[in-house]
PDB file of C-alpha atoms in Angstrom:
ATOM      1  CA  ALA A   1       0.181  -0.036   0.268  1.00  0.00           C
ATOM      2  CA  GLN A   2       0.960   3.477  -0.694  1.00  0.00           C
ATOM      3  CA  SER A   3       2.157   5.753   2.451  1.00  0.00           C
ATOM      4  CA  VAL A   4       3.668   9.137   2.750  1.00  0.00           C
ATOM      5  CA  THR A   5       6.401  10.152   5.153  1.00  0.00           C
ATOM      6  CA  GLN A   6       6.895  13.552   6.322  1.00  0.00           C
ATOM      7  CA  PRO A   7       9.792  13.084   9.842  1.00  0.00           C
ATOM      8  CA  ASP A   8       9.570  16.611  10.866  1.00  0.00           C
ATOM      9  CA  ILE A   9       6.585  17.357  12.790  1.00  0.00           C
ATOM     10  CA  HIS A  10       7.010  21.013  13.538  1.00  0.00           C
ATOM     11  CA  ILE A  11       9.554  22.945  12.093  1.00  0.00           C
ATOM     12  CA  THR A  12      10.703  27.207  13.104  1.00  0.00           C
ATOM     13  CA  VAL A  13      12.569  28.858  11.322  1.00  0.00           C
ATOM     14  CA  SER A  14      13.421  32.835  11.023  1.00  0.00           C
ATOM     15  CA  GLU A  15      11.769  34.873   8.951  1.00  0.00           C
ATOM     16  CA  GLY A  16      13.816  35.350   5.471  1.00  0.00           C
ATOM     17  CA  ALA A  17      15.708  32.107   6.085  1.00  0.00           C
ATOM     18  CA  SER A  18      15.361  29.131   3.684  1.00  0.00           C
ATOM     19  CA  LEU A  19      13.012  26.479   4.308  1.00  0.00           C
ATOM     20  CA  GLU A  20      13.057  22.817   3.448  1.00  0.00           C
ATOM     21  CA  LEU A  21      10.412  20.550   4.246  1.00  0.00           C
ATOM     22  CA  ARG A  22      11.142  16.615   3.466  1.00  0.00           C
ATOM     23  CA  CYS A  23       8.606  14.448   2.346  1.00  0.00           C
ATOM     24  CA  ASN A  24       9.577  10.378   1.290  1.00  0.00           C
ATOM     25  CA  TYR A  25       6.852   8.189  -0.365  1.00  0.00           C
ATOM     26  CA  SER A  26       6.174   4.501  -0.750  1.00  0.00           C
ATOM     27  CA  TYR A  27       4.439   3.642  -3.750  1.00  0.00           C
ATOM     28  CA  GLY A  28       4.791   0.333  -6.440  1.00  0.00           C
ATOM     29  CA  ALA A  29       5.127   2.712  -9.407  1.00  0.00           C
ATOM     30  CA  THR A  30       6.371   6.422  -9.446  1.00  0.00           C
ATOM     31  CA  PRO A  31       2.788   8.301  -8.699  1.00  0.00           C
ATOM     32  CA  TYR A  32       1.477  11.798  -9.173  1.00  0.00           C
ATOM     33  CA  LEU A  33       3.029  13.913  -6.022  1.00  0.00           C
ATOM     34  CA  PHE A  34       1.805  17.186  -4.353  1.00  0.00           C
ATOM     35  CA  TRP A  35       2.139  19.651  -1.807  1.00  0.00           C
ATOM     36  CA  TYR A  36      -0.909  21.147  -0.233  1.00  0.00           C
ATOM     37  CA  VAL A  37      -0.747  24.169   2.543  1.00  0.00           C
ATOM     38  CA  GLN A  38      -3.451  24.348   5.274  1.00  0.00           C
ATOM     39  CA  SER A  39      -3.599  27.649   7.428  1.00  0.00           C
ATOM     40  CA  PRO A  40      -5.869  27.153  10.595  1.00  0.00           C
ATOM     41  CA  GLY A  41      -9.762  26.902  10.033  1.00  0.00           C
ATOM     42  CA  GLN A  42      -8.575  27.187   5.845  1.00  0.00           C
ATOM     43  CA  GLY A  43      -9.159  24.085   3.397  1.00  0.00           C
ATOM     44  CA  LEU A  44      -6.255  22.773   1.875  1.00  0.00           C
ATOM     45  CA  GLN A  45      -4.678  24.726  -0.985  1.00  0.00           C
ATOM     46  CA  LEU A  46      -2.289  23.180  -4.025  1.00  0.00           C
ATOM     47  CA  LEU A  47       0.974  24.593  -4.167  1.00  0.00           C
ATOM     48  CA  LEU A  48       2.150  22.545  -6.653  1.00  0.00           C
ATOM     49  CA  LYS A  49       2.207  18.870  -8.488  1.00  0.00           C
ATOM     50  CA  TYR A  50       4.689  16.597 -10.131  1.00  0.00           C
ATOM     51  CA  PHE A  51       3.501  14.375 -13.223  1.00  0.00           C
ATOM     52  CA  SER A  52       6.246  14.075 -15.049  1.00  0.00           C
ATOM     53  CA  GLY A  53       9.062  15.642 -16.595  1.00  0.00           C
ATOM     54  CA  ASP A  54      11.398  18.096 -15.449  1.00  0.00           C
ATOM     55  CA  THR A  55      11.751  17.026 -11.497  1.00  0.00           C
ATOM     56  CA  LEU A  56      12.151  20.645 -10.315  1.00  0.00           C
ATOM     57  CA  VAL A  57       8.898  22.467 -10.610  1.00  0.00           C
ATOM     58  CA  GLN A  58       7.395  25.510  -9.407  1.00  0.00           C
ATOM     59  CA  GLY A  59       4.656  26.233  -7.179  1.00  0.00           C
ATOM     60  CA  ILE A  60       2.574  29.394  -6.152  1.00  0.00           C
ATOM     61  CA  LYS A  61       4.172  31.780  -3.662  1.00  0.00           C
ATOM     62  CA  GLY A  62       7.485  30.930  -4.662  1.00  0.00           C
ATOM     63  CA  PHE A  63       7.731  27.427  -3.458  1.00  0.00           C
ATOM     64  CA  GLU A  64       9.423  25.036  -5.779  1.00  0.00           C
ATOM     65  CA  ALA A  65       9.958  20.946  -4.828  1.00  0.00           C
ATOM     66  CA  GLU A  66      12.317  18.634  -6.505  1.00  0.00           C
ATOM     67  CA  PHE A  67      11.470  15.308  -6.998  1.00  0.00           C
ATOM     68  CA  LYS A  68      14.030  12.273  -6.637  1.00  0.00           C
ATOM     69  CA  ARG A  69      13.350   8.919  -7.870  1.00  0.00           C
ATOM     70  CA  SER A  70      16.113   7.400  -6.125  1.00  0.00           C
ATOM     71  CA  GLN A  71      15.108   8.464  -2.842  1.00  0.00           C
ATOM     72  CA  SER A  72      11.669   8.159  -3.221  1.00  0.00           C
ATOM     73  CA  SER A  73      11.662  11.560  -2.217  1.00  0.00           C
ATOM     74  CA  PHE A  74       9.929  14.953  -3.390  1.00  0.00           C
ATOM     75  CA  ASN A  75      11.223  17.744  -0.812  1.00  0.00           C
ATOM     76  CA  LEU A  76       9.452  21.274  -0.815  1.00  0.00           C
ATOM     77  CA  ARG A  77      11.859  24.227  -0.944  1.00  0.00           C
ATOM     78  CA  LYS A  78      11.613  28.171  -0.019  1.00  0.00           C
ATOM     79  CA  PRO A  79      14.572  30.612  -0.488  1.00  0.00           C
ATOM     80  CA  SER A  80      13.116  32.841   1.700  1.00  0.00           C
ATOM     81  CA  VAL A  81      10.115  32.565   4.241  1.00  0.00           C
ATOM     82  CA  HIS A  82       7.817  35.226   4.806  1.00  0.00           C
ATOM     83  CA  TRP A  83       5.782  35.202   7.866  1.00  0.00           C
ATOM     84  CA  SER A  84       2.701  34.832   6.211  1.00  0.00           C
ATOM     85  CA  ASP A  85       4.016  30.977   5.286  1.00  0.00           C
ATOM     86  CA  ALA A  86       3.037  29.856   8.848  1.00  0.00           C
ATOM     87  CA  ALA A  87       0.643  26.976   8.363  1.00  0.00           C
ATOM     88  CA  GLU A  88       0.524  23.413   8.326  1.00  0.00           C
ATOM     89  CA  TYR A  89       2.174  21.893   4.992  1.00  0.00           C
ATOM     90  CA  PHE A  90       0.889  18.241   3.629  1.00  0.00           C
ATOM     91  CA  CYS A  91       2.543  16.024   0.974  1.00  0.00           C
ATOM     92  CA  ALA A  92       0.492  13.973  -0.882  1.00  0.00           C
ATOM     93  CA  VAL A  93       0.572  11.131  -3.322  1.00  0.00           C
ATOM     94  CA  GLY A  94      -1.807   9.546  -6.734  1.00  0.00           C
ATOM     95  CA  PRO A  95      -1.816   7.201  -8.583  1.00  0.00           C
ATOM     96  CA  PRO A  96      -0.850   7.983 -12.200  1.00  0.00           C
ATOM     97  CA  ALA A  97      -3.873   7.643 -14.855  1.00  0.00           C
ATOM     98  CA  TYR A  98      -2.268   4.340 -16.460  1.00  0.00           C
ATOM     99  CA  SER A  99      -2.687   1.890 -13.083  1.00  0.00           C
ATOM    100  CA  GLY A 100      -6.184   1.654 -14.156  1.00  0.00           C
ATOM    101  CA  ALA A 101      -7.249   2.176 -10.138  1.00  0.00           C
ATOM    102  CA  GLY A 102     -11.079   2.862  -9.879  1.00  0.00           C
ATOM    103  CA  SER A 103     -10.590   5.681  -7.927  1.00  0.00           C
ATOM    104  CA  TYR A 104      -7.537   8.156  -7.756  1.00  0.00           C
ATOM    105  CA  GLN A 105      -7.626   9.704  -4.178  1.00  0.00           C
ATOM    106  CA  LEU A 106      -4.626  11.250  -2.672  1.00  0.00           C
ATOM    107  CA  THR A 107      -2.611   9.621   0.201  1.00  0.00           C
ATOM    108  CA  PHE A 108      -1.554  12.514   2.424  1.00  0.00           C
ATOM    109  CA  GLY A 109       1.130  12.165   4.765  1.00  0.00           C
ATOM    110  CA  LYS A 110       0.753  13.436   8.479  1.00  0.00           C
ATOM    111  CA  GLY A 111       2.105  17.041   8.010  1.00  0.00           C
ATOM    112  CA  THR A 112       4.533  19.322   9.166  1.00  0.00           C
ATOM    113  CA  LYS A 113       3.883  22.681  10.711  1.00  0.00           C
ATOM    114  CA  LEU A 114       5.738  25.291   9.970  1.00  0.00           C
ATOM    115  CA  SER A 115       6.236  28.379  12.521  1.00  0.00           C
ATOM    116  CA  VAL A 116       8.229  31.804  11.869  1.00  0.00           C
ATOM    117  CA  ILE A 117       9.951  34.124  13.874  1.00  0.00           C
ATOM    118  CA  PRO A 118       9.601  37.872  12.979  1.00  0.00           C
TER     119      PRO A 118
ATOM    120  CA  GLY B   1     -15.613  32.383  -8.448  1.00  0.00           C
ATOM    121  CA  ALA B   2     -16.928  30.687  -5.640  1.00  0.00           C
ATOM    122  CA  GLY B   3     -15.233  27.647  -3.848  1.00  0.00           C
ATOM    123  CA  VAL B   4     -16.094  24.232  -2.500  1.00  0.00           C
ATOM    124  CA  SER B   5     -18.758  25.193   0.455  1.00  0.00           C
ATOM    125  CA  GLN B   6     -19.139  22.472   3.502  1.00  0.00           C
ATOM    126  CA  SER B   7     -22.271  22.833   5.799  1.00  0.00           C
ATOM    127  CA  PRO B   8     -22.058  23.136   9.048  1.00  0.00           C
ATOM    128  CA  ARG B   9     -18.596  24.459   9.909  1.00  0.00           C
ATOM    129  CA  TYR B  10     -18.591  23.306  13.296  1.00  0.00           C
ATOM    130  CA  LYS B  11     -21.085  20.261  14.658  1.00  0.00           C
ATOM    131  CA  VAL B  12     -20.988  19.206  18.003  1.00  0.00           C
ATOM    132  CA  ALA B  13     -23.147  15.913  18.917  1.00  0.00           C
ATOM    133  CA  LYS B  14     -24.038  14.128  21.626  1.00  0.00           C
ATOM    134  CA  ARG B  15     -22.791  10.198  21.017  1.00  0.00           C
ATOM    135  CA  GLY B  16     -25.571   8.149  19.507  1.00  0.00           C
ATOM    136  CA  GLN B  17     -26.540  11.163  17.365  1.00  0.00           C
ATOM    137  CA  ASP B  18     -27.101  10.835  13.391  1.00  0.00           C
ATOM    138  CA  VAL B  19     -25.524  13.583  11.642  1.00  0.00           C
ATOM    139  CA  ALA B  20     -25.742  14.764   8.178  1.00  0.00           C
ATOM    140  CA  LEU B  21     -22.536  17.184   6.320  1.00  0.00           C
ATOM    141  CA  ARG B  22     -22.939  18.782   3.534  1.00  0.00           C
ATOM    142  CA  CYS B  23     -20.758  19.704   0.414  1.00  0.00           C
ATOM    143  CA  ASP B  24     -21.300  22.236  -2.583  1.00  0.00           C
ATOM    144  CA  PRO B  25     -18.657  21.524  -5.162  1.00  0.00           C
ATOM    145  CA  ILE B  26     -17.778  23.988  -7.672  1.00  0.00           C
ATOM    146  CA  SER B  27     -20.105  24.352 -10.149  1.00  0.00           C
ATOM    147  CA  GLY B  28     -19.651  21.762 -13.471  1.00  0.00           C
ATOM    148  CA  HIS B  29     -16.873  19.754 -11.205  1.00  0.00           C
ATOM    149  CA  VAL B  30     -17.446  15.856 -12.217  1.00  0.00           C
ATOM    150  CA  SER B  31     -15.517  14.194  -9.517  1.00  0.00           C
ATOM    151  CA  LEU B  32     -15.971  14.793  -5.991  1.00  0.00           C
ATOM    152  CA  PHE B  33     -14.406  13.383  -2.945  1.00  0.00           C
ATOM    153  CA  TRP B  34     -14.691  13.354   1.213  1.00  0.00           C
ATOM    154  CA  TYR B  35     -11.523  12.968   3.257  1.00  0.00           C
ATOM    155  CA  GLN B  36     -11.359  12.903   7.144  1.00  0.00           C
ATOM    156  CA  GLN B  37      -8.895  14.892   8.983  1.00  0.00           C
ATOM    157  CA  ALA B  38      -8.588  13.671  12.390  1.00  0.00           C
ATOM    158  CA  LEU B  39      -6.371  15.861  15.097  1.00  0.00           C
ATOM    159  CA  GLY B  40      -2.629  15.957  14.335  1.00  0.00           C
ATOM    160  CA  GLN B  41      -3.103  13.657  11.018  1.00  0.00           C
ATOM    161  CA  GLY B  42      -3.630  14.324   7.339  1.00  0.00           C
ATOM    162  CA  PRO B  43      -6.681  13.607   5.360  1.00  0.00           C
ATOM    163  CA  GLU B  44      -7.904  10.266   4.843  1.00  0.00           C
ATOM    164  CA  PHE B  45      -9.781   9.140   2.142  1.00  0.00           C
ATOM    165  CA  LEU B  46     -13.150   7.977   2.527  1.00  0.00           C
ATOM    166  CA  THR B  47     -15.188   8.092  -0.852  1.00  0.00           C
ATOM    167  CA  TYR B  48     -14.979   8.840  -4.452  1.00  0.00           C
ATOM    168  CA  PHE B  49     -18.407  10.218  -6.546  1.00  0.00           C
ATOM    169  CA  GLN B  50     -17.908  10.689 -10.470  1.00  0.00           C
ATOM    170  CA  ASN B  51     -21.417  12.757 -10.856  1.00  0.00           C
ATOM    171  CA  GLU B  52     -24.171  10.869  -8.979  1.00  0.00           C
ATOM    172  CA  ALA B  53     -22.199   7.520  -8.798  1.00  0.00           C
ATOM    173  CA  GLN B  54     -20.128   6.373  -5.891  1.00  0.00           C
ATOM    174  CA  LEU B  55     -17.152   4.281  -7.548  1.00  0.00           C
ATOM    175  CA  ASP B  56     -15.150   3.531  -4.565  1.00  0.00           C
ATOM    176  CA  LYS B  57     -16.548   3.826  -0.645  1.00  0.00           C
ATOM    177  CA  SER B  58     -13.535   1.562   0.460  1.00  0.00           C
ATOM    178  CA  GLY B  59     -12.352   4.321   2.688  1.00  0.00           C
ATOM    179  CA  LEU B  60     -15.857   4.555   5.003  1.00  0.00           C
ATOM    180  CA  PRO B  61     -14.478   3.335   8.365  1.00  0.00           C
ATOM    181  CA  SER B  62     -17.689   1.804   9.302  1.00  0.00           C
ATOM    182  CA  ASP B  63     -20.949   0.814   7.959  1.00  0.00           C
ATOM    183  CA  ARG B  64     -22.401   3.754   9.987  1.00  0.00           C
ATOM    184  CA  PHE B  65     -20.726   6.077   7.480  1.00  0.00           C
ATOM    185  CA  PHE B  66     -23.080   6.735   4.245  1.00  0.00           C
ATOM    186  CA  ALA B  67     -22.941   9.253   1.510  1.00  0.00           C
ATOM    187  CA  GLU B  68     -24.727  10.493  -1.487  1.00  0.00           C
ATOM    188  CA  ARG B  69     -24.445  12.439  -4.405  1.00  0.00           C
ATOM    189  CA  PRO B  70     -27.643  11.923  -6.006  1.00  0.00           C
ATOM    190  CA  GLU B  71     -28.149  14.939  -8.724  1.00  0.00           C
ATOM    191  CA  GLY B  72     -24.333  14.637  -9.429  1.00  0.00           C
ATOM    192  CA  SER B  73     -23.519  18.099  -7.800  1.00  0.00           C
ATOM    193  CA  VAL B  74     -23.954  18.798  -3.950  1.00  0.00           C
ATOM    194  CA  SER B  75     -23.559  15.677  -1.516  1.00  0.00           C
ATOM    195  CA  THR B  76     -23.961  14.495   1.805  1.00  0.00           C
ATOM    196  CA  LEU B  77     -22.013  12.309   4.126  1.00  0.00           C
ATOM    197  CA  LYS B  78     -24.079  10.866   7.099  1.00  0.00           C
ATOM    198  CA  ILE B  79     -23.090   9.472   9.884  1.00  0.00           C
ATOM    199  CA  GLN B  80     -25.257   7.264  12.164  1.00  0.00           C
ATOM    200  CA  ARG B  81     -24.845   6.778  16.106  1.00  0.00           C
ATOM    201  CA  THR B  82     -21.658   9.059  16.276  1.00  0.00           C
ATOM    202  CA  GLN B  83     -18.880   7.426  18.681  1.00  0.00           C
ATOM    203  CA  GLN B  84     -16.429   9.849  20.148  1.00  0.00           C
ATOM    204  CA  GLU B  85     -13.881   8.208  17.341  1.00  0.00           C
ATOM    205  CA  ASP B  86     -16.019  10.309  14.802  1.00  0.00           C
ATOM    206  CA  SER B  87     -14.287  13.735  15.962  1.00  0.00           C
ATOM    207  CA  ALA B  88     -12.477  15.190  13.393  1.00  0.00           C
ATOM    208  CA  VAL B  89     -12.816  17.421  10.549  1.00  0.00           C
ATOM    209  CA  TYR B  90     -14.505  16.260   7.584  1.00  0.00           C
ATOM    210  CA  LEU B  91     -12.997  17.673   3.968  1.00  0.00           C
ATOM    211  CA  CYS B  92     -15.111  17.552   0.808  1.00  0.00           C
ATOM    212  CA  ALA B  93     -12.943  18.329  -2.174  1.00  0.00           C
ATOM    213  CA  SER B  94     -14.046  18.420  -6.130  1.00  0.00           C
ATOM    214  CA  SER B  95     -12.055  18.218  -9.292  1.00  0.00           C
ATOM    215  CA  PRO B  96     -13.466  19.439 -12.889  1.00  0.00           C
ATOM    216  CA  GLY B  97     -13.062  16.269 -14.778  1.00  0.00           C
ATOM    217  CA  LEU B  98     -12.400  12.296 -14.089  1.00  0.00           C
ATOM    218  CA  ALA B  99     -10.013  11.611 -11.556  1.00  0.00           C
ATOM    219  CA  GLY B 100      -6.522  10.309 -12.585  1.00  0.00           C
ATOM    220  CA  ALA B 101      -5.927  13.112 -15.234  1.00  0.00           C
ATOM    221  CA  SER B 102      -3.046  14.437 -15.146  1.00  0.00           C
ATOM    222  CA  ASP B 103      -4.051  18.119 -15.122  1.00  0.00           C
ATOM    223  CA  ASN B 104      -6.974  17.379 -12.811  1.00  0.00           C
ATOM    224  CA  GLU B 105      -6.532  19.273  -9.406  1.00  0.00           C
ATOM    225  CA  GLN B 106      -8.182  18.964  -5.905  1.00  0.00           C
ATOM    226  CA  PHE B 107      -9.862  21.522  -4.849  1.00  0.00           C
ATOM    227  CA  PHE B 108     -10.600  21.369  -0.945  1.00  0.00           C
ATOM    228  CA  GLY B 109     -13.504  23.170   0.891  1.00  0.00           C
ATOM    229  CA  PRO B 110     -12.886  24.359   4.374  1.00  0.00           C
ATOM    230  CA  GLY B 111     -14.344  21.408   6.171  1.00  0.00           C
ATOM    231  CA  THR B 112     -16.623  20.542   9.081  1.00  0.00           C
ATOM    232  CA  ARG B 113     -15.276  20.126  12.230  1.00  0.00           C
ATOM    233  CA  LEU B 114     -16.846  17.297  14.132  1.00  0.00           C
ATOM    234  CA  THR B 115     -17.104  16.623  18.015  1.00  0.00           C
ATOM    235  CA  VAL B 116     -18.925  14.040  19.684  1.00  0.00           C
ATOM    236  CA  LEU B 117     -19.579  14.087  23.525  1.00  0.00           C
TER     237      LEU B 117
END
C-alpha cells in the first residue's frame, strides 16, 4: 500500500531564512506528487504538483519542489520565508492515470507545521 | 468564483446522534471526494463520486457512514449513531474532470469540524 512520510512534525524558521520540508513516499510505481498548505480553519490549497518531466517544479507563493526517484523523495523548498507562510504543509501522492485504479484518491502524510519567527 | 463550500462549519453531537454534513462543490465539477482529518493527522480518503455514481467507498470506516450525491452536484455525508472516534474534520474536494487525469486538481472546502461528546 502507498504511504507518505513527513519526518518533521514541527519546524521553526526565522523570517527571511530558507526552508526545506521533507517528504518520502512508498509506492509501487512513480506516483503523482503534490504539496498542499493548510492555514488554520481553512481548506487545503495546492502549492505545486509533479506528474512527469522536469523533476524541479515551481509552484505558487515562491515554493518549489524537487522529485528524486532514487530517494523516493519530493522535498519542498523556499529560498526566503515570509511570516505569512506559517501554516501546516502536507505532501500527498496519487496513483498515475495508467494504473487503472478505480478511483484516484490522494494519500497524505501527517503534515509539517511551520512556525515563522519575525 | 465560488469555491467548494461545506456546512455546517462546526457540529457538536452527543454520542449516538445522527449527523449530516453537506458539501457544495464547484459548479460543473464531475469528481467529488470526502476525506476525514483527525487531529494532528493528514486527511484520509473516505469515498469518491463521479457525477452521481459512488465509484469507491473503500475508505468509509464503518457501515455507520453513508454518502450520497443524488443529482451529481451537492453531496451529503451522513454518520449514524456517532461515536467519539468520529470526531474529526471532514473535508470535501471536487475536481473538474475524471479523477486520475494528470491535470486534474482537487479543490478543497474549509471542512466541517465534528465533535462528538
